[in-house]
Amino acid sequence: AQSVAQPEDQVNVAEGNPLTVKCTYSVSGNPYLFWYVQYPNRGLQFLLKYITGDNLVKGSYGFEAEFNKSQTSFHLKKPSALVSDSALYFCAVSPSGNTPLVFGKGTRLSVIA
Amino acid sequence: GAVVSQHPSWVICKSGTSVKIECRSLDFQATTMFWYRQFPKQSLMLMATSNEGSKATYEQGVEKDKFLINHASLTLSTLTVTSAHPEDSSFYICSAPARGNTEAFFGQGTRLTVV
């Protein structure tokens, strides 16, 4: 069975500093990995995905994530955080593109001005 | 990207009544849609998989008689919460994979409050 772990409930970072939101996964076979962001009372917005290819994936709003197969991790990063990045971030995994996603519990990011 | 529209965005209903939530794929056909439920400060949990032209597949622990799912066309799936109770209050989100895309597209979500 697939699973995703986001070890941090909350991440606080100062505006302008780099940010990292951690994610590790467990899945049989080659994983489809995703990051989504959720603003209050809103649906999920897609940030980026890893299917195959380069381990460093670039996504929306300046975010990127690095796929590390040996560590089964897919951490989300951004070089310089903005206050507007404050939101709830979900890491998700799927064994294929057409199956439902399994989500981590989410990490709340607060960027402080 | 593909657009999934969910309606209503929020609804308040009395205990014992039923509420219907619609999920539409606006610019693509979706033979499958997924319904998730999100409790406050928690993650999204898959409730059921909606299949066009056939019965929905429910996850373990989800009451299919309470959460009725209908996928009547290739662009519309509905979730009806029947005889709603306060414990059904939650955020419900649908998603649909679009052919040729590897990511799922999500609706805006529906905040259901049962009073």
mmCIF file with all atom_site columns, C-alpha atoms in Angstrom:
data_model
loop_
_atom_site.group_PDB
_atom_site.id
_atom_site.type_symbol
_atom_site.label_atom_id
_atom_site.label_alt_id
_atom_site.label_comp_id
_atom_site.label_asym_id
_atom_site.label_entity_id
_atom_site.label_seq_id
_atom_site.pdbx_PDB_ins_code
_atom_site.Cartn_x
_atom_site.Cartn_y
_atom_site.Cartn_z
_atom_site.occupancy
_atom_site.B_iso_or_equiv
_atom_site.pdbx_formal_charge
_atom_site.auth_seq_id
_atom_site.auth_comp_id
_atom_site.auth_asym_id
_atom_site.auth_atom_id
_atom_site.pdbx_PDB_model_num
ATOM 1   C CA . ALA A 1 1   ? 0.000   0.000  0.000   1.00 0.00 ? 1   ALA A CA 1
ATOM 2   C CA . GLN A 1 2   ? 1.090   3.522  -0.691  1.00 0.00 ? 2   GLN A CA 1
ATOM 3   C CA . SER A 1 3   ? 1.759   6.005  2.054   1.00 0.00 ? 3   SER A CA 1
ATOM 4   C CA . VAL A 1 4   ? 3.125   9.478  2.441   1.00 0.00 ? 4   VAL A CA 1
ATOM 5   C CA . ALA A 1 5   ? 4.689   11.050 5.503   1.00 0.00 ? 5   ALA A CA 1
ATOM 6   C CA . GLN A 1 6   ? 5.009   14.752 6.113   1.00 0.00 ? 6   GLN A CA 1
ATOM 7   C CA . PRO A 1 7   ? 6.881   14.885 9.399   1.00 0.00 ? 7   PRO A CA 1
ATOM 8   C CA . GLU A 1 8   ? 6.258   18.558 10.126  1.00 0.00 ? 8   GLU A CA 1
ATOM 9   C CA . ASP A 1 9   ? 2.844   19.904 11.011  1.00 0.00 ? 9   ASP A CA 1
ATOM 10  C CA . GLN A 1 10  ? 4.113   23.467 10.793  1.00 0.00 ? 10  GLN A CA 1
ATOM 11  C CA . VAL A 1 11  ? 7.036   25.201 9.149   1.00 0.00 ? 11  VAL A CA 1
ATOM 12  C CA . ASN A 1 12  ? 7.860   28.807 9.907   1.00 0.00 ? 12  ASN A CA 1
ATOM 13  C CA . VAL A 1 13  ? 10.250  30.796 7.777   1.00 0.00 ? 13  VAL A CA 1
ATOM 14  C CA . ALA A 1 14  ? 11.136  34.436 7.397   1.00 0.00 ? 14  ALA A CA 1
ATOM 15  C CA . GLU A 1 15  ? 10.293  36.158 4.155   1.00 0.00 ? 15  GLU A CA 1
ATOM 16  C CA . GLY A 1 16  ? 13.201  36.008 1.749   1.00 0.00 ? 16  GLY A CA 1
ATOM 17  C CA . ASN A 1 17  ? 14.705  32.929 3.344   1.00 0.00 ? 17  ASN A CA 1
ATOM 18  C CA . PRO A 1 18  ? 14.747  29.546 1.643   1.00 0.00 ? 18  PRO A CA 1
ATOM 19  C CA . LEU A 1 19  ? 12.058  27.095 2.631   1.00 0.00 ? 19  LEU A CA 1
ATOM 20  C CA . THR A 1 20  ? 11.843  23.321 2.696   1.00 0.00 ? 20  THR A CA 1
ATOM 21  C CA . VAL A 1 21  ? 8.756   21.211 3.312   1.00 0.00 ? 21  VAL A CA 1
ATOM 22  C CA . LYS A 1 22  ? 9.608   17.572 3.834   1.00 0.00 ? 22  LYS A CA 1
ATOM 23  C CA . CYS A 1 23  ? 7.945   14.505 2.367   1.00 0.00 ? 23  CYS A CA 1
ATOM 24  C CA . THR A 1 24  ? 8.818   10.832 2.326   1.00 0.00 ? 24  THR A CA 1
ATOM 25  C CA . TYR A 1 25  ? 6.861   8.148  0.592   1.00 0.00 ? 25  TYR A CA 1
ATOM 26  C CA . SER A 1 26  ? 6.328   4.436  0.392   1.00 0.00 ? 26  SER A CA 1
ATOM 27  C CA . VAL A 1 27  ? 5.042   2.850  -2.781  1.00 0.00 ? 27  VAL A CA 1
ATOM 28  C CA . SER A 1 28  ? 5.656   -0.308 -4.716  1.00 0.00 ? 28  SER A CA 1
ATOM 29  C CA . GLY A 1 29  ? 7.108   0.282  -8.126  1.00 0.00 ? 29  GLY A CA 1
ATOM 30  C CA . ASN A 1 30  ? 7.887   3.663  -9.582  1.00 0.00 ? 30  ASN A CA 1
ATOM 31  C CA . PRO A 1 31  ? 5.965   6.412  -7.893  1.00 0.00 ? 31  PRO A CA 1
ATOM 32  C CA . TYR A 1 32  ? 4.043   9.335  -9.261  1.00 0.00 ? 32  TYR A CA 1
ATOM 33  C CA . LEU A 1 33  ? 4.724   12.121 -6.754  1.00 0.00 ? 33  LEU A CA 1
ATOM 34  C CA . PHE A 1 34  ? 2.887   15.392 -6.411  1.00 0.00 ? 34  PHE A CA 1
ATOM 35  C CA . TRP A 1 35  ? 2.785   18.570 -4.394  1.00 0.00 ? 35  TRP A CA 1
ATOM 36  C CA . TYR A 1 36  ? -0.402  20.539 -3.968  1.00 0.00 ? 36  TYR A CA 1
ATOM 37  C CA . VAL A 1 37  ? -1.148  23.747 -2.100  1.00 0.00 ? 37  VAL A CA 1
ATOM 38  C CA . GLN A 1 38  ? -4.409  24.599 -0.384  1.00 0.00 ? 38  GLN A CA 1
ATOM 39  C CA . TYR A 1 39  ? -5.580  28.017 0.698   1.00 0.00 ? 39  TYR A CA 1
ATOM 40  C CA . PRO A 1 40  ? -8.335  28.344 3.328   1.00 0.00 ? 40  PRO A CA 1
ATOM 41  C CA . ASN A 1 41  ? -11.668 26.894 2.196   1.00 0.00 ? 41  ASN A CA 1
ATOM 42  C CA . ARG A 1 42  ? -10.343 26.273 -1.259  1.00 0.00 ? 42  ARG A CA 1
ATOM 43  C CA . GLY A 1 43  ? -9.570  23.233 -3.344  1.00 0.00 ? 43  GLY A CA 1
ATOM 44  C CA . LEU A 1 44  ? -6.113  22.014 -4.120  1.00 0.00 ? 44  LEU A CA 1
ATOM 45  C CA . GLN A 1 45  ? -3.832  23.731 -6.550  1.00 0.00 ? 45  GLN A CA 1
ATOM 46  C CA . PHE A 1 46  ? -1.243  21.674 -8.375  1.00 0.00 ? 46  PHE A CA 1
ATOM 47  C CA . LEU A 1 47  ? 2.351   22.784 -7.837  1.00 0.00 ? 47  LEU A CA 1
ATOM 48  C CA . LEU A 1 48  ? 4.506   20.130 -9.436  1.00 0.00 ? 48  LEU A CA 1
ATOM 49  C CA . LYS A 1 49  ? 4.955   16.456 -10.087 1.00 0.00 ? 49  LYS A CA 1
ATOM 50  C CA . TYR A 1 50  ? 7.616   13.845 -10.590 1.00 0.00 ? 50  TYR A CA 1
ATOM 51  C CA . ILE A 1 51  ? 6.938   10.987 -12.927 1.00 0.00 ? 51  ILE A CA 1
ATOM 52  C CA . THR A 1 52  ? 10.299  10.214 -14.435 1.00 0.00 ? 52  THR A CA 1
ATOM 53  C CA . GLY A 1 53  ? 13.375  12.009 -15.675 1.00 0.00 ? 53  GLY A CA 1
ATOM 54  C CA . ASP A 1 54  ? 15.367  14.652 -13.860 1.00 0.00 ? 54  ASP A CA 1
ATOM 55  C CA . ASN A 1 55  ? 15.299  14.343 -10.122 1.00 0.00 ? 55  ASN A CA 1
ATOM 56  C CA . LEU A 1 56  ? 14.901  18.096 -9.702  1.00 0.00 ? 56  LEU A CA 1
ATOM 57  C CA . VAL A 1 57  ? 11.440  19.165 -10.724 1.00 0.00 ? 57  VAL A CA 1
ATOM 58  C CA . LYS A 1 58  ? 10.471  22.800 -11.188 1.00 0.00 ? 58  LYS A CA 1
ATOM 59  C CA . GLY A 1 59  ? 6.888   23.850 -10.682 1.00 0.00 ? 59  GLY A CA 1
ATOM 60  C CA . SER A 1 60  ? 4.577   26.782 -10.227 1.00 0.00 ? 60  SER A CA 1
ATOM 61  C CA . TYR A 1 61  ? 5.306   29.965 -8.260  1.00 0.00 ? 61  TYR A CA 1
ATOM 62  C CA . GLY A 1 62  ? 9.033   29.276 -8.056  1.00 0.00 ? 62  GLY A CA 1
ATOM 63  C CA . PHE A 1 63  ? 8.697   25.998 -6.187  1.00 0.00 ? 63  PHE A CA 1
ATOM 64  C CA . GLU A 1 64  ? 10.818  22.976 -6.916  1.00 0.00 ? 64  GLU A CA 1
ATOM 65  C CA . ALA A 1 65  ? 11.179  19.501 -5.491  1.00 0.00 ? 65  ALA A CA 1
ATOM 66  C CA . GLU A 1 66  ? 13.932  16.938 -5.510  1.00 0.00 ? 66  GLU A CA 1
ATOM 67  C CA . PHE A 1 67  ? 13.176  13.281 -5.966  1.00 0.00 ? 67  PHE A CA 1
ATOM 68  C CA . ASN A 1 68  ? 15.576  11.099 -4.005  1.00 0.00 ? 68  ASN A CA 1
ATOM 69  C CA . LYS A 1 69  ? 14.977  7.441  -4.641  1.00 0.00 ? 69  LYS A CA 1
ATOM 70  C CA . SER A 1 70  ? 17.462  6.123  -2.108  1.00 0.00 ? 70  SER A CA 1
ATOM 71  C CA . GLN A 1 71  ? 15.908  8.183  0.660   1.00 0.00 ? 71  GLN A CA 1
ATOM 72  C CA . THR A 1 72  ? 12.380  7.834  -0.726  1.00 0.00 ? 72  THR A CA 1
ATOM 73  C CA . SER A 1 73  ? 11.947  11.557 -0.329  1.00 0.00 ? 73  SER A CA 1
ATOM 74  C CA . PHE A 1 74  ? 10.399  14.338 -2.350  1.00 0.00 ? 74  PHE A CA 1
ATOM 75  C CA . HIS A 1 75  ? 11.020  17.543 -0.436  1.00 0.00 ? 75  HIS A CA 1
ATOM 76  C CA . LEU A 1 76  ? 9.480   20.788 -1.625  1.00 0.00 ? 76  LEU A CA 1
ATOM 77  C CA . LYS A 1 77  ? 11.755  23.796 -1.792  1.00 0.00 ? 77  LYS A CA 1
ATOM 78  C CA . LYS A 1 78  ? 11.798  27.437 -2.702  1.00 0.00 ? 78  LYS A CA 1
ATOM 79  C CA . PRO A 1 79  ? 14.892  29.652 -2.681  1.00 0.00 ? 79  PRO A CA 1
ATOM 80  C CA . SER A 1 80  ? 13.168  32.756 -1.348  1.00 0.00 ? 80  SER A CA 1
ATOM 81  C CA . ALA A 1 81  ? 9.880   32.569 0.532   1.00 0.00 ? 81  ALA A CA 1
ATOM 82  C CA . LEU A 1 82  ? 7.062   35.070 0.136   1.00 0.00 ? 82  LEU A CA 1
ATOM 83  C CA . VAL A 1 83  ? 4.369   35.925 2.670   1.00 0.00 ? 83  VAL A CA 1
ATOM 84  C CA . SER A 1 84  ? 1.836   34.862 0.034   1.00 0.00 ? 84  SER A CA 1
ATOM 85  C CA . ASP A 1 85  ? 3.308   31.342 0.134   1.00 0.00 ? 85  ASP A CA 1
ATOM 86  C CA . SER A 1 86  ? 1.688   30.859 3.523   1.00 0.00 ? 86  SER A CA 1
ATOM 87  C CA . ALA A 1 87  ? -0.745  27.981 3.060   1.00 0.00 ? 87  ALA A CA 1
ATOM 88  C CA . LEU A 1 88  ? -1.250  24.268 3.631   1.00 0.00 ? 88  LEU A CA 1
ATOM 89  C CA . TYR A 1 89  ? 0.941   22.018 1.523   1.00 0.00 ? 89  TYR A CA 1
ATOM 90  C CA . PHE A 1 90  ? 0.199   18.423 0.673   1.00 0.00 ? 90  PHE A CA 1
ATOM 91  C CA . CYS A 1 91  ? 2.510   15.798 -0.696  1.00 0.00 ? 91  CYS A CA 1
ATOM 92  C CA . ALA A 1 92  ? 0.771   12.957 -2.522  1.00 0.00 ? 92  ALA A CA 1
ATOM 93  C CA . VAL A 1 93  ? 1.652   9.714  -4.223  1.00 0.00 ? 93  VAL A CA 1
ATOM 94  C CA . SER A 1 94  ? -0.042  7.563  -6.806  1.00 0.00 ? 94  SER A CA 1
ATOM 95  C CA . PRO A 1 95  ? 1.010   4.325  -8.469  1.00 0.00 ? 95  PRO A CA 1
ATOM 96  C CA . SER A 1 96  ? -0.223  5.679  -11.800 1.00 0.00 ? 96  SER A CA 1
ATOM 97  C CA . GLY A 1 97  ? -1.805  8.721  -13.344 1.00 0.00 ? 97  GLY A CA 1
ATOM 98  C CA . ASN A 1 98  ? -5.397  7.574  -13.165 1.00 0.00 ? 98  ASN A CA 1
ATOM 99  C CA . THR A 1 99  ? -5.631  6.239  -9.662  1.00 0.00 ? 99  THR A CA 1
ATOM 100 C CA . PRO A 1 100 ? -6.616  8.245  -6.615  1.00 0.00 ? 100 PRO A CA 1
ATOM 101 C CA . LEU A 1 101 ? -3.929  10.041 -4.710  1.00 0.00 ? 101 LEU A CA 1
ATOM 102 C CA . VAL A 1 102 ? -2.769  9.156  -1.248  1.00 0.00 ? 102 VAL A CA 1
ATOM 103 C CA . PHE A 1 103 ? -2.037  12.327 0.650   1.00 0.00 ? 103 PHE A CA 1
ATOM 104 C CA . GLY A 1 104 ? 0.253   13.176 3.476   1.00 0.00 ? 104 GLY A CA 1
ATOM 105 C CA . LYS A 1 105 ? -1.293  14.897 6.453   1.00 0.00 ? 105 LYS A CA 1
ATOM 106 C CA . GLY A 1 106 ? -0.225  18.295 5.235   1.00 0.00 ? 106 GLY A CA 1
ATOM 107 C CA . THR A 1 107 ? 2.247   20.887 6.432   1.00 0.00 ? 107 THR A CA 1
ATOM 108 C CA . ARG A 1 108 ? 1.209   24.379 7.264   1.00 0.00 ? 108 ARG A CA 1
ATOM 109 C CA . LEU A 1 109 ? 3.724   26.909 6.030   1.00 0.00 ? 109 LEU A CA 1
ATOM 110 C CA . SER A 1 110 ? 3.866   30.330 7.616   1.00 0.00 ? 110 SER A CA 1
ATOM 111 C CA . VAL A 1 111 ? 6.080   32.935 6.050   1.00 0.00 ? 111 VAL A CA 1
ATOM 112 C CA . ILE A 1 112 ? 6.683   35.844 8.352   1.00 0.00 ? 112 ILE A CA 1
ATOM 113 C CA . ALA A 1 113 ? 7.437   39.301 7.057   1.00 0.00 ? 113 ALA A CA 1
ATOM 114 C CA . GLY B 2 1   ? -4.771  22.868 -17.322 1.00 0.00 ? 1   GLY B CA 1
ATOM 115 C CA . ALA B 2 2   ? -8.088  21.089 -17.173 1.00 0.00 ? 2   ALA B CA 1
ATOM 116 C CA . VAL B 2 3   ? -10.840 22.634 -15.074 1.00 0.00 ? 3   VAL B CA 1
ATOM 117 C CA . VAL B 2 4   ? -13.019 20.891 -12.531 1.00 0.00 ? 4   VAL B CA 1
ATOM 118 C CA . SER B 2 5   ? -15.916 22.891 -11.138 1.00 0.00 ? 5   SER B CA 1
ATOM 119 C CA . GLN B 2 6   ? -17.568 21.958 -7.859  1.00 0.00 ? 6   GLN B CA 1
ATOM 120 C CA . HIS B 2 7   ? -20.828 23.411 -6.621  1.00 0.00 ? 7   HIS B CA 1
ATOM 121 C CA . PRO B 2 8   ? -21.845 24.673 -4.148  1.00 0.00 ? 8   PRO B CA 1
ATOM 122 C CA . SER B 2 9   ? -18.790 26.134 -2.459  1.00 0.00 ? 9   SER B CA 1
ATOM 123 C CA . TRP B 2 10  ? -20.502 26.054 0.882   1.00 0.00 ? 10  TRP B CA 1
ATOM 124 C CA . VAL B 2 11  ? -23.809 24.888 2.230   1.00 0.00 ? 11  VAL B CA 1
ATOM 125 C CA . ILE B 2 12  ? -25.546 24.899 5.567   1.00 0.00 ? 12  ILE B CA 1
ATOM 126 C CA . CYS B 2 13  ? -28.343 22.419 6.111   1.00 0.00 ? 13  CYS B CA 1
ATOM 127 C CA . LYS B 2 14  ? -30.482 21.129 8.914   1.00 0.00 ? 14  LYS B CA 1
ATOM 128 C CA . SER B 2 15  ? -30.015 17.694 10.437  1.00 0.00 ? 15  SER B CA 1
ATOM 129 C CA . GLY B 2 16  ? -32.016 15.077 8.615   1.00 0.00 ? 16  GLY B CA 1
ATOM 130 C CA . THR B 2 17  ? -32.014 16.796 5.262   1.00 0.00 ? 17  THR B CA 1
ATOM 131 C CA . SER B 2 18  ? -30.054 15.785 2.177   1.00 0.00 ? 18  SER B CA 1
ATOM 132 C CA . VAL B 2 19  ? -27.480 17.801 0.314   1.00 0.00 ? 19  VAL B CA 1
ATOM 133 C CA . LYS B 2 20  ? -26.249 17.305 -3.235  1.00 0.00 ? 20  LYS B CA 1
ATOM 134 C CA . ILE B 2 21  ? -22.780 18.355 -4.342  1.00 0.00 ? 21  ILE B CA 1
ATOM 135 C CA . GLU B 2 22  ? -21.937 18.531 -8.019  1.00 0.00 ? 22  GLU B CA 1
ATOM 136 C CA . CYS B 2 23  ? -18.577 18.016 -9.650  1.00 0.00 ? 23  CYS B CA 1
ATOM 137 C CA . ARG B 2 24  ? -18.180 18.887 -13.306 1.00 0.00 ? 24  ARG B CA 1
ATOM 138 C CA . SER B 2 25  ? -15.271 18.536 -15.673 1.00 0.00 ? 25  SER B CA 1
ATOM 139 C CA . LEU B 2 26  ? -15.613 21.642 -17.814 1.00 0.00 ? 26  LEU B CA 1
ATOM 140 C CA . ASP B 2 27  ? -13.260 21.043 -20.705 1.00 0.00 ? 27  ASP B CA 1
ATOM 141 C CA . PHE B 2 28  ? -12.622 17.337 -20.697 1.00 0.00 ? 28  PHE B CA 1
ATOM 142 C CA . GLN B 2 29  ? -14.430 14.076 -20.227 1.00 0.00 ? 29  GLN B CA 1
ATOM 143 C CA . ALA B 2 30  ? -13.931 12.178 -17.034 1.00 0.00 ? 30  ALA B CA 1
ATOM 144 C CA . THR B 2 31  ? -14.911 8.544  -16.888 1.00 0.00 ? 31  THR B CA 1
ATOM 145 C CA . THR B 2 32  ? -13.654 8.490  -13.322 1.00 0.00 ? 32  THR B CA 1
ATOM 146 C CA . MET B 2 33  ? -13.917 11.013 -10.550 1.00 0.00 ? 33  MET B CA 1
ATOM 147 C CA . PHE B 2 34  ? -12.740 10.784 -6.978  1.00 0.00 ? 34  PHE B CA 1
ATOM 148 C CA . TRP B 2 35  ? -14.460 12.126 -3.896  1.00 0.00 ? 35  TRP B CA 1
ATOM 149 C CA . TYR B 2 36  ? -12.415 13.094 -0.864  1.00 0.00 ? 36  TYR B CA 1
ATOM 150 C CA . ARG B 2 37  ? -13.329 14.308 2.579   1.00 0.00 ? 37  ARG B CA 1
ATOM 151 C CA . GLN B 2 38  ? -11.192 16.590 4.669   1.00 0.00 ? 38  GLN B CA 1
ATOM 152 C CA . PHE B 2 39  ? -11.702 17.123 8.369   1.00 0.00 ? 39  PHE B CA 1
ATOM 153 C CA . PRO B 2 40  ? -10.367 20.316 9.973   1.00 0.00 ? 40  PRO B CA 1
ATOM 154 C CA . LYS B 2 41  ? -6.604  20.367 10.186  1.00 0.00 ? 41  LYS B CA 1
ATOM 155 C CA . GLN B 2 42  ? -6.413  16.915 8.634   1.00 0.00 ? 42  GLN B CA 1
ATOM 156 C CA . SER B 2 43  ? -5.540  15.423 5.313   1.00 0.00 ? 43  SER B CA 1
ATOM 157 C CA . LEU B 2 44  ? -7.777  14.393 2.479   1.00 0.00 ? 44  LEU B CA 1
ATOM 158 C CA . MET B 2 45  ? -9.220  10.925 2.723   1.00 0.00 ? 45  MET B CA 1
ATOM 159 C CA . LEU B 2 46  ? -10.589 9.138  -0.306  1.00 0.00 ? 46  LEU B CA 1
ATOM 160 C CA . MET B 2 47  ? -14.254 8.336  0.135   1.00 0.00 ? 47  MET B CA 1
ATOM 161 C CA . ALA B 2 48  ? -15.174 6.772  -3.159  1.00 0.00 ? 48  ALA B CA 1
ATOM 162 C CA . THR B 2 49  ? -14.393 6.440  -6.822  1.00 0.00 ? 49  THR B CA 1
ATOM 163 C CA . SER B 2 50  ? -17.145 7.477  -9.174  1.00 0.00 ? 50  SER B CA 1
ATOM 164 C CA . ASN B 2 51  ? -17.370 5.597  -12.454 1.00 0.00 ? 51  ASN B CA 1
ATOM 165 C CA . GLU B 2 52  ? -19.420 6.804  -15.383 1.00 0.00 ? 52  GLU B CA 1
ATOM 166 C CA . GLY B 2 53  ? -22.122 4.307  -16.234 1.00 0.00 ? 53  GLY B CA 1
ATOM 167 C CA . SER B 2 54  ? -21.491 1.988  -13.324 1.00 0.00 ? 54  SER B CA 1
ATOM 168 C CA . LYS B 2 55  ? -21.649 1.855  -9.565  1.00 0.00 ? 55  LYS B CA 1
ATOM 169 C CA . ALA B 2 56  ? -19.267 3.813  -7.452  1.00 0.00 ? 56  ALA B CA 1
ATOM 170 C CA . THR B 2 57  ? -16.547 2.079  -5.495  1.00 0.00 ? 57  THR B CA 1
ATOM 171 C CA . TYR B 2 58  ? -16.505 3.030  -1.835  1.00 0.00 ? 58  TYR B CA 1
ATOM 172 C CA . GLU B 2 59  ? -13.579 2.943  0.522   1.00 0.00 ? 59  GLU B CA 1
ATOM 173 C CA . GLN B 2 60  ? -13.769 0.849  3.634   1.00 0.00 ? 60  GLN B CA 1
ATOM 174 C CA . GLY B 2 61  ? -15.802 2.496  6.342   1.00 0.00 ? 61  GLY B CA 1
ATOM 175 C CA . VAL B 2 62  ? -17.725 4.813  4.022   1.00 0.00 ? 62  VAL B CA 1
ATOM 176 C CA . GLU B 2 63  ? -21.470 4.220  4.090   1.00 0.00 ? 63  GLU B CA 1
ATOM 177 C CA . LYS B 2 64  ? -22.665 3.971  0.520   1.00 0.00 ? 64  LYS B CA 1
ATOM 178 C CA . ASP B 2 65  ? -26.296 4.435  1.531   1.00 0.00 ? 65  ASP B CA 1
ATOM 179 C CA . LYS B 2 66  ? -25.424 7.672  3.229   1.00 0.00 ? 66  LYS B CA 1
ATOM 180 C CA . PHE B 2 67  ? -23.093 9.077  0.607   1.00 0.00 ? 67  PHE B CA 1
ATOM 181 C CA . LEU B 2 68  ? -24.839 8.459  -2.677  1.00 0.00 ? 68  LEU B CA 1
ATOM 182 C CA . ILE B 2 69  ? -22.710 8.914  -5.753  1.00 0.00 ? 69  ILE B CA 1
ATOM 183 C CA . ASN B 2 70  ? -24.033 9.203  -9.263  1.00 0.00 ? 70  ASN B CA 1
ATOM 184 C CA . HIS B 2 71  ? -21.891 9.605  -12.357 1.00 0.00 ? 71  HIS B CA 1
ATOM 185 C CA . ALA B 2 72  ? -24.561 10.204 -14.929 1.00 0.00 ? 72  ALA B CA 1
ATOM 186 C CA . SER B 2 73  ? -22.425 11.591 -17.717 1.00 0.00 ? 73  SER B CA 1
ATOM 187 C CA . LEU B 2 74  ? -18.834 11.952 -18.756 1.00 0.00 ? 74  LEU B CA 1
ATOM 188 C CA . THR B 2 75  ? -18.691 15.433 -17.267 1.00 0.00 ? 75  THR B CA 1
ATOM 189 C CA . LEU B 2 76  ? -20.776 15.215 -14.099 1.00 0.00 ? 76  LEU B CA 1
ATOM 190 C CA . SER B 2 77  ? -20.572 13.328 -10.853 1.00 0.00 ? 77  SER B CA 1
ATOM 191 C CA . THR B 2 78  ? -22.734 14.075 -7.836  1.00 0.00 ? 78  THR B CA 1
ATOM 192 C CA . LEU B 2 79  ? -22.357 13.267 -4.168  1.00 0.00 ? 79  LEU B CA 1
ATOM 193 C CA . THR B 2 80  ? -25.526 13.333 -2.086  1.00 0.00 ? 80  THR B CA 1
ATOM 194 C CA . VAL B 2 81  ? -25.208 13.321 1.660   1.00 0.00 ? 81  VAL B CA 1
ATOM 195 C CA . THR B 2 82  ? -28.446 11.801 2.841   1.00 0.00 ? 82  THR B CA 1
ATOM 196 C CA . SER B 2 83  ? -30.040 12.389 6.219   1.00 0.00 ? 83  SER B CA 1
ATOM 197 C CA . ALA B 2 84  ? -27.195 14.634 7.174   1.00 0.00 ? 84  ALA B CA 1
ATOM 198 C CA . HIS B 2 85  ? -25.962 14.831 10.751  1.00 0.00 ? 85  HIS B CA 1
ATOM 199 C CA . PRO B 2 86  ? -23.614 17.311 12.387  1.00 0.00 ? 86  PRO B CA 1
ATOM 200 C CA . GLU B 2 87  ? -20.790 14.779 12.229  1.00 0.00 ? 87  GLU B CA 1
ATOM 201 C CA . ASP B 2 88  ? -21.068 14.900 8.433   1.00 0.00 ? 88  ASP B CA 1
ATOM 202 C CA . SER B 2 89  ? -19.906 18.499 8.564   1.00 0.00 ? 89  SER B CA 1
ATOM 203 C CA . SER B 2 90  ? -16.694 18.580 6.614   1.00 0.00 ? 90  SER B CA 1
ATOM 204 C CA . PHE B 2 91  ? -14.941 19.816 3.502   1.00 0.00 ? 91  PHE B CA 1
ATOM 205 C CA . TYR B 2 92  ? -15.668 17.645 0.478   1.00 0.00 ? 92  TYR B CA 1
ATOM 206 C CA . ILE B 2 93  ? -13.465 17.799 -2.608  1.00 0.00 ? 93  ILE B CA 1
ATOM 207 C CA . CYS B 2 94  ? -13.760 16.054 -5.940  1.00 0.00 ? 94  CYS B CA 1
ATOM 208 C CA . SER B 2 95  ? -11.054 15.416 -8.465  1.00 0.00 ? 95  SER B CA 1
ATOM 209 C CA . ALA B 2 96  ? -10.802 13.995 -11.931 1.00 0.00 ? 96  ALA B CA 1
ATOM 210 C CA . PRO B 2 97  ? -7.893  12.730 -13.978 1.00 0.00 ? 97  PRO B CA 1
ATOM 211 C CA . ALA B 2 98  ? -7.792  14.062 -17.512 1.00 0.00 ? 98  ALA B CA 1
ATOM 212 C CA . ARG B 2 99  ? -6.699  11.737 -20.282 1.00 0.00 ? 99  ARG B CA 1
ATOM 213 C CA . GLY B 2 100 ? -3.152  12.463 -21.263 1.00 0.00 ? 100 GLY B CA 1
ATOM 214 C CA . ASN B 2 101 ? -2.414  14.157 -17.955 1.00 0.00 ? 101 ASN B CA 1
ATOM 215 C CA . THR B 2 102 ? -0.736  12.535 -15.029 1.00 0.00 ? 102 THR B CA 1
ATOM 216 C CA . GLU B 2 103 ? -2.023  14.907 -12.404 1.00 0.00 ? 103 GLU B CA 1
ATOM 217 C CA . ALA B 2 104 ? -5.535  15.008 -11.074 1.00 0.00 ? 104 ALA B CA 1
ATOM 218 C CA . PHE B 2 105 ? -7.505  18.221 -11.217 1.00 0.00 ? 105 PHE B CA 1
ATOM 219 C CA . PHE B 2 106 ? -9.457  19.279 -8.183  1.00 0.00 ? 106 PHE B CA 1
ATOM 220 C CA . GLY B 2 107 ? -12.681 21.098 -7.657  1.00 0.00 ? 107 GLY B CA 1
ATOM 221 C CA . GLN B 2 108 ? -12.846 24.099 -5.365  1.00 0.00 ? 108 GLN B CA 1
ATOM 222 C CA . GLY B 2 109 ? -14.311 22.038 -2.567  1.00 0.00 ? 109 GLY B CA 1
ATOM 223 C CA . THR B 2 110 ? -17.599 22.248 -0.681  1.00 0.00 ? 110 THR B CA 1
ATOM 224 C CA . ARG B 2 111 ? -17.809 23.246 2.956   1.00 0.00 ? 111 ARG B CA 1
ATOM 225 C CA . LEU B 2 112 ? -20.787 21.419 4.435   1.00 0.00 ? 112 LEU B CA 1
ATOM 226 C CA . THR B 2 113 ? -22.130 22.474 7.800   1.00 0.00 ? 113 THR B CA 1
ATOM 227 C CA . VAL B 2 114 ? -24.981 20.508 9.308   1.00 0.00 ? 114 VAL B CA 1
ATOM 228 C CA . VAL B 2 115 ? -26.825 22.244 12.130  1.00 0.00 ? 115 VAL B CA 1
#
